[in-house]
Short mmCIF file of C-alpha atoms and ligand atoms in Angstrom, two decimals:
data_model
loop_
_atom_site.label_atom_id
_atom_site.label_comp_id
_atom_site.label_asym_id
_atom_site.label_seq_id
_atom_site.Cartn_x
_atom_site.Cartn_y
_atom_site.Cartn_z
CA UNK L 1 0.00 0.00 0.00
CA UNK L 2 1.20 3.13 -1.02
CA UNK L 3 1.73 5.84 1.98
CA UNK L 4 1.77 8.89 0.19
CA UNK L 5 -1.26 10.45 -0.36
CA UNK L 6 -2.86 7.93 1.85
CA UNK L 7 -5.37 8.74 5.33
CA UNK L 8 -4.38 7.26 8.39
CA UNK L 9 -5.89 6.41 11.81
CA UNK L 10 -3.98 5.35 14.96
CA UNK L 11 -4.97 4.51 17.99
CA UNK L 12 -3.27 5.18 21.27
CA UNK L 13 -1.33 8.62 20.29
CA UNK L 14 0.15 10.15 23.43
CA UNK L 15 3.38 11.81 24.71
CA UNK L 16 6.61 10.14 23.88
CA UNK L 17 4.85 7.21 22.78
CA UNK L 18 4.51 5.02 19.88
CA UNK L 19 1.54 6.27 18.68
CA UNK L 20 3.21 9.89 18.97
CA UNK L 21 5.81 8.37 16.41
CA UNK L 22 3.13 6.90 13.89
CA UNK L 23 1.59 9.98 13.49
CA UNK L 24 4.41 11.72 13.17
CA UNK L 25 6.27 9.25 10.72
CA UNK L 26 3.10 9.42 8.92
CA UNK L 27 3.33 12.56 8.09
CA UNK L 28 6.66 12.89 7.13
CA UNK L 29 5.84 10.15 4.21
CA UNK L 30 3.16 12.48 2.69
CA UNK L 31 0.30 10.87 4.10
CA UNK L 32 -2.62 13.07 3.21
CA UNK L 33 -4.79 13.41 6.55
CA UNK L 34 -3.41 11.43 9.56
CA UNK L 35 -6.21 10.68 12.29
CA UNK L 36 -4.55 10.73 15.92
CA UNK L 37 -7.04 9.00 18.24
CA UNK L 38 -6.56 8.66 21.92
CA UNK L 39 -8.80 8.07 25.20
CA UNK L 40 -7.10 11.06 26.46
CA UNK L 41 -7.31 13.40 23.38
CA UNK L 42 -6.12 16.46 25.09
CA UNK L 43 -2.78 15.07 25.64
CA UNK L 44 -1.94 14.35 21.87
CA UNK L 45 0.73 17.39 20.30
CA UNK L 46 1.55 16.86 16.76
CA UNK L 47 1.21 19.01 14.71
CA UNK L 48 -0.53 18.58 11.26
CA UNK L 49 -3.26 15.90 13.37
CA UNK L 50 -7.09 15.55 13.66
CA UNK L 51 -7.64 14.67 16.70
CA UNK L 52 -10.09 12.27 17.78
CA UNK L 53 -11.74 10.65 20.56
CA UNK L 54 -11.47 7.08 20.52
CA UNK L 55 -11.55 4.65 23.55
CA UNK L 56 -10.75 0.84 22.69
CA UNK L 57 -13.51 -0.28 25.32
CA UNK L 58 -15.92 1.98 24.96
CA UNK L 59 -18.06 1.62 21.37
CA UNK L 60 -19.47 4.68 21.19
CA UNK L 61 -16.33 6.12 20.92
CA UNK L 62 -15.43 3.31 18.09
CA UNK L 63 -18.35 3.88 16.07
CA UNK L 64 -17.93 7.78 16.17
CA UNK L 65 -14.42 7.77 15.14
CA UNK L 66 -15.59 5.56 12.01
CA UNK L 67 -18.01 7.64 11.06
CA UNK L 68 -16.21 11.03 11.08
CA UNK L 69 -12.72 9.09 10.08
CA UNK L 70 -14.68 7.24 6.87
CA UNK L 71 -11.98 8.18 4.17
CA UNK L 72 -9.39 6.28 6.24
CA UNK L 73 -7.48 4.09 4.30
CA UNK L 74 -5.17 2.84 6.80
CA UNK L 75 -5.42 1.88 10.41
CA UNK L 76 -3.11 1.18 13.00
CA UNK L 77 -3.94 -0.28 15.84
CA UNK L 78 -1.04 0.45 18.15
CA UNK L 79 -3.24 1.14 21.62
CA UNK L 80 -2.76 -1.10 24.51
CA UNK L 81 -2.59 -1.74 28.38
CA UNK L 82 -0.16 -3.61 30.24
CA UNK L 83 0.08 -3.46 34.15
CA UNK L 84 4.16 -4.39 35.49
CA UNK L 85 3.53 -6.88 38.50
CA UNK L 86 0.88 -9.31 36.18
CA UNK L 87 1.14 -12.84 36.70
CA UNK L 88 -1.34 -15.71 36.55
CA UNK L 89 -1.19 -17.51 39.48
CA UNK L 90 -1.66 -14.57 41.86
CA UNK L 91 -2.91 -11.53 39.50
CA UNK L 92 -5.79 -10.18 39.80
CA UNK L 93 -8.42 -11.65 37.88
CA UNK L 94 -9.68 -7.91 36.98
CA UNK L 95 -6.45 -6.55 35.82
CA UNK L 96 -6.08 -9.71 33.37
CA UNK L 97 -9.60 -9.37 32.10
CA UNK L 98 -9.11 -5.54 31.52
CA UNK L 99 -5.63 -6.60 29.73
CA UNK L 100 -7.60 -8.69 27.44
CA UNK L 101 -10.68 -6.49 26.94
CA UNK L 102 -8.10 -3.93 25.21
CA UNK L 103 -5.53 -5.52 23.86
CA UNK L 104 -7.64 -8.03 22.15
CA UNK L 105 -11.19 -7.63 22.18
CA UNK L 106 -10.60 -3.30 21.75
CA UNK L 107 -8.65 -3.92 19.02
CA UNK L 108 -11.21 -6.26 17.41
CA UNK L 109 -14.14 -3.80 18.03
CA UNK L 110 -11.96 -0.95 16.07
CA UNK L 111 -11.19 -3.44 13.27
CA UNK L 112 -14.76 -4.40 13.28
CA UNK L 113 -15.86 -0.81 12.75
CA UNK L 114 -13.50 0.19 10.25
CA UNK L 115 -13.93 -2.71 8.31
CA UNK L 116 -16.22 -1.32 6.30
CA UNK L 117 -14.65 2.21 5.85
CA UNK L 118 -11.82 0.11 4.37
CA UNK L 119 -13.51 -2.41 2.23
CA UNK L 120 -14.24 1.21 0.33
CA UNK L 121 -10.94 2.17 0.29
CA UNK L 122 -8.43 2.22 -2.92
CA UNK L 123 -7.84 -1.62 -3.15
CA UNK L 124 -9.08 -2.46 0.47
CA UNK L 125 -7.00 -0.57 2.48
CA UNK L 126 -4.55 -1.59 5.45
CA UNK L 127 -4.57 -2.66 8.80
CA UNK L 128 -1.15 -2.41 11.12
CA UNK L 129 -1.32 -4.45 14.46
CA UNK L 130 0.99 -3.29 17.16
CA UNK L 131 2.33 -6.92 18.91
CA UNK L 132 4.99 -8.04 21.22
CA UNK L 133 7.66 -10.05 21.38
CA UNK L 134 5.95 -11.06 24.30
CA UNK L 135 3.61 -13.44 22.43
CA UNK L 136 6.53 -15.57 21.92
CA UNK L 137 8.39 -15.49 25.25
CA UNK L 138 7.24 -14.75 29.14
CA UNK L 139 8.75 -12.68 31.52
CA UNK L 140 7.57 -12.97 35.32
CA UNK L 141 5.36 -9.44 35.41
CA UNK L 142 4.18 -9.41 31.75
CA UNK L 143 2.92 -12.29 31.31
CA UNK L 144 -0.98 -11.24 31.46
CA UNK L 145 0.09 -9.04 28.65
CA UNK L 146 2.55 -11.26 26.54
CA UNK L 147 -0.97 -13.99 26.49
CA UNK L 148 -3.07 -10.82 25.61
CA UNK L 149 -0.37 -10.16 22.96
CA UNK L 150 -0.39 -13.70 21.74
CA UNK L 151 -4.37 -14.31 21.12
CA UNK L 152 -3.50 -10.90 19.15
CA UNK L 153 -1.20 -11.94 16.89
CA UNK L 154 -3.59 -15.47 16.34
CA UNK L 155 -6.20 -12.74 15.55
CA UNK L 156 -4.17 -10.85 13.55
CA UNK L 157 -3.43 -14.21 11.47
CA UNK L 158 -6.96 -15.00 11.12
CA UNK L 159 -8.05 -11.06 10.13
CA UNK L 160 -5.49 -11.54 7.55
CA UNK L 161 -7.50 -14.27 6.15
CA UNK L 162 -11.05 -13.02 7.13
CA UNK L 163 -10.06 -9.41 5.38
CA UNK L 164 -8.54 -10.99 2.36
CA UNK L 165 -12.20 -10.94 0.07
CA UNK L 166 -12.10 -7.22 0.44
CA UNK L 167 -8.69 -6.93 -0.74
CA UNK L 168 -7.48 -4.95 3.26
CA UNK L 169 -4.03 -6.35 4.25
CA UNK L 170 -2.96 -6.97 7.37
CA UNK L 171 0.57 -6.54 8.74
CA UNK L 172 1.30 -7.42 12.15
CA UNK L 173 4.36 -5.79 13.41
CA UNK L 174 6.32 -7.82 16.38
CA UNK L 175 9.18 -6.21 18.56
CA UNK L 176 10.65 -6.46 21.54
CA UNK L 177 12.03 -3.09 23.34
CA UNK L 178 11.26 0.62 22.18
CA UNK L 179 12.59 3.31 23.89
CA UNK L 180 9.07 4.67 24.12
CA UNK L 181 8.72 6.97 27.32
CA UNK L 182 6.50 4.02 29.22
CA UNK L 183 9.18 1.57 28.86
CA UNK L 184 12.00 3.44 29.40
CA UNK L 185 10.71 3.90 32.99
CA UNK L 186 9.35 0.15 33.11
CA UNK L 187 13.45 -1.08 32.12
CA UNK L 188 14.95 1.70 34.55
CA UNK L 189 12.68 0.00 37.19
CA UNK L 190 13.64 -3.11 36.82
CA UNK L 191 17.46 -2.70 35.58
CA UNK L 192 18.84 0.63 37.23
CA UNK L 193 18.71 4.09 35.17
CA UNK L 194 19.93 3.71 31.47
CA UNK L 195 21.31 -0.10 32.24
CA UNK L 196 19.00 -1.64 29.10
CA UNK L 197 20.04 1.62 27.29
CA UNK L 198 22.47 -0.79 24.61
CA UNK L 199 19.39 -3.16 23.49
CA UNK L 200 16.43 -1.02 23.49
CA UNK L 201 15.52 0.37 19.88
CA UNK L 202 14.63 3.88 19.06
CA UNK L 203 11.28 4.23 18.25
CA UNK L 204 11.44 5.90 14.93
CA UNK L 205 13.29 2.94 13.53
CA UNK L 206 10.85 0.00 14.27
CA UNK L 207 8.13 2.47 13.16
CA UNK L 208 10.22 3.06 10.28
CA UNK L 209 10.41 -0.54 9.20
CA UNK L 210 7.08 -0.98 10.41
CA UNK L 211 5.76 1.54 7.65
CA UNK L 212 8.48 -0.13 4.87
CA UNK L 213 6.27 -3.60 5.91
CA UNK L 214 2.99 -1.82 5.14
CA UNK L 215 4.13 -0.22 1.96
CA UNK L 216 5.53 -3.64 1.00
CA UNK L 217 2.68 -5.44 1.43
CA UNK L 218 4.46 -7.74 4.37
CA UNK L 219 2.36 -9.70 6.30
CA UNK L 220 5.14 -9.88 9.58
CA UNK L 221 7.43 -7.30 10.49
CA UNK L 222 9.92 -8.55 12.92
CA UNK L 223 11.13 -5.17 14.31
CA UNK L 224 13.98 -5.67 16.23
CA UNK L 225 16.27 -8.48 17.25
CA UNK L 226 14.92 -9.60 20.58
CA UNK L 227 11.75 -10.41 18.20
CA UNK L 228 13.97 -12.25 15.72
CA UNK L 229 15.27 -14.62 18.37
CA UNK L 230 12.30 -15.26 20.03
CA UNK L 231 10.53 -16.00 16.95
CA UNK L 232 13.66 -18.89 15.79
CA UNK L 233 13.38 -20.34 19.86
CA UNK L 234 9.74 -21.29 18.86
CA UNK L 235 11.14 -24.23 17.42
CA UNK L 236 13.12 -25.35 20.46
CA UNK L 237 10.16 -25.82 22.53
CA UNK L 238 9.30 -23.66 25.25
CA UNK L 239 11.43 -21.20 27.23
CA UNK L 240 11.53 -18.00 28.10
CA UNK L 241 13.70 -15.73 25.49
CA UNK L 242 13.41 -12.93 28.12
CA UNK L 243 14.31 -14.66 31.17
CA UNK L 244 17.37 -15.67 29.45
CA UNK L 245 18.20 -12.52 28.09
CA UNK L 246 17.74 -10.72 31.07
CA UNK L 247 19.54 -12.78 33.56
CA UNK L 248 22.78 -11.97 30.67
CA UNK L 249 21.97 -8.13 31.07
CA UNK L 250 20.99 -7.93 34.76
CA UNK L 251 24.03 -9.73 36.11
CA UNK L 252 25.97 -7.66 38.28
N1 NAP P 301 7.54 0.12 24.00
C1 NAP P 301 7.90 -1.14 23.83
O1 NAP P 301 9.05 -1.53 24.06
C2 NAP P 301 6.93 -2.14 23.29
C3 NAP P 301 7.36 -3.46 23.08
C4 NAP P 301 6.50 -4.36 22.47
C5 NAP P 301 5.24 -3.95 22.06
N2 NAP P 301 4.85 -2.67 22.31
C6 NAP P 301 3.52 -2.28 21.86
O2 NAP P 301 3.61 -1.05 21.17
C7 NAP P 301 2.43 -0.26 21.39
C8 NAP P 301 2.78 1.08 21.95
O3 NAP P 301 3.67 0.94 23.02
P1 NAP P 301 4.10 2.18 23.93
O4 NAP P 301 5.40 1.84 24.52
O5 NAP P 301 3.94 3.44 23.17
O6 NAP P 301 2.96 2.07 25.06
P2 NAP P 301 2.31 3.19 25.97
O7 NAP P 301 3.28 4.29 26.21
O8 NAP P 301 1.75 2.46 27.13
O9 NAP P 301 1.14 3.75 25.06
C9 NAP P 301 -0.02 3.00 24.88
C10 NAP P 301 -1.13 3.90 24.47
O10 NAP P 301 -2.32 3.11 24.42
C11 NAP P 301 -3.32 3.85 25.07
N3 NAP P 301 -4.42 3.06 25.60
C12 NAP P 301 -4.44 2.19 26.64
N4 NAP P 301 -5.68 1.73 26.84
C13 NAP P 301 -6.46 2.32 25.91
C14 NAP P 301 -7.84 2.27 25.59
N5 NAP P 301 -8.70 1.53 26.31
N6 NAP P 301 -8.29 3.00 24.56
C15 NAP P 301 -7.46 3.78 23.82
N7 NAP P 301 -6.16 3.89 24.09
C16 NAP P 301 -5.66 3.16 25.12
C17 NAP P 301 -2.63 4.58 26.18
O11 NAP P 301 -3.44 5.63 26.64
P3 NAP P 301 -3.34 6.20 28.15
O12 NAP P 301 -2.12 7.08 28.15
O13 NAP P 301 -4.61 6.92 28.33
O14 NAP P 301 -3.17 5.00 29.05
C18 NAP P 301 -1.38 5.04 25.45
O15 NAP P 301 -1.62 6.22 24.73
C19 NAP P 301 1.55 -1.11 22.30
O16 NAP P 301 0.67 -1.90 21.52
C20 NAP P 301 2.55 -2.01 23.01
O17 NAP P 301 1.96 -3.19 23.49
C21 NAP P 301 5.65 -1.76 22.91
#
């Protein structure tokens, strides 16, 4: 799909965030209109931006977006909750059910309503799913979200092939570590100040080859190389890529 000239939605814009860096990126590549959606509107700040309303568990908010956002021609869905200190066996049920409400079902309520919109686009359209590395791998304190994250990137899969008869594409775009604002603090908090500095990502560049993925018509992007290795240690049977990698980097 061709960026330039294109209209854009994402969800989940906010300060120093990924979001922040879609709509920005987005702009720079000669999109035409870029949509920046949040639950807290009043804290999105880039320039060139419509601003909307948009709140992955509430469907008013869903619906109202589509209608007044019904030239979009590309959405992605980057929003999504995680709470540090998750875990199955003691977590609270609430928090896990609230992980899953947005991170899958929110994101399958704003796919279900732009659907349409994009089944009128220029050659269907585009979807862009924001995943995790965490689909693939478990870390004690994320793993609510990494199982969240992995019944999206099934859904993302099956979208793929559910969207295919209108011609919308669907790219799901995997990485491990941004240095997005929100984890920044989560790896100083767990690491020390800065320690994690060497294998977190900048944020432009996964959006970067996020955006290369979409124009290219790629149904994976695999955006950095925690995301790469976790992906290969599928095939060794089960462990966790992130426990391993961590105990290397957190070692005094
Ligand atoms: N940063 C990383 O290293 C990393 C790694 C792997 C995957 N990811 C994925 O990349 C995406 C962005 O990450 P990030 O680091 O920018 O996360 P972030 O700083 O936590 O930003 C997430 C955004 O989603 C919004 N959001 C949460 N619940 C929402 C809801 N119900 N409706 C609408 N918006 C909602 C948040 O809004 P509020 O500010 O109102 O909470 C925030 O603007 C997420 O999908 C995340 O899972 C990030």
């Amino acid at each position: 799909m061709k960026l330039q000239g294109s209209t854009a939605l994402v969800t989940g814009v906010g300060a120093g965030n990924l979001g922040q860096y879609f709509a920005q990126q987005l702009i720079a590549r000669g999109a035409a209109k870029v949509y920046a959606t949040a639950r807290r509107p009043g804290l999105i700040n880039v320039p060139g931006v419509e601003v909307l309303h948009l709140d992955l568990t509430n469907d008013a908010t869903i619906e109202k977006a589509a209608r007044l956002a019904a030239d979009t021609d590309l959405l992605v869905n980057n929003a999504s909750m995680f709470e540090a200190g998750d875990n199955f066996l003691h977590g609270d049920l609430e928090v896990m059910q609230r992980a899953f409400d947005t991170n899958v079902f929110g994101t399958l309520r704003v796919v279900r309503a732009f659907a349409p919109v994009l089944a009128r686009a220029d050659g269907g359209g585009a979807i862009l799913n924001v995943l995790s590395a965490m689909a693939w791998s478990n870390f004690q304190g994320l793993n609510v979200y990494g199982a969240s994250k992995a019944a999206a990137w099934s859904m993302t899969n099956a979208l793929r092939e559910e969207l295919a008869g209108q011609g919308t594409q669907v790219t799901g775009l995997v990485f491990g570590m941004a240095g997005t604002r929100s984890m920044r603090d989560f790896a100083d908090s767990i690491a020390g100040r800065g320690a994690l500095d060497a294998v977190i990502t900048a944020p432009e560049e996964i959006v970067d080859m996020a955006l290369d993925g979409v124009e290219a018509g790629s149904p994976e992007v695999l955006g950095d190389q925690l995301a790469i290795e976790a992906k290969a240690a599928l095939s060794d049977g089960p462990r966790s890529v992130y426990a391993e990698w961590a105990a290397k980097l957190l070692q005094p």
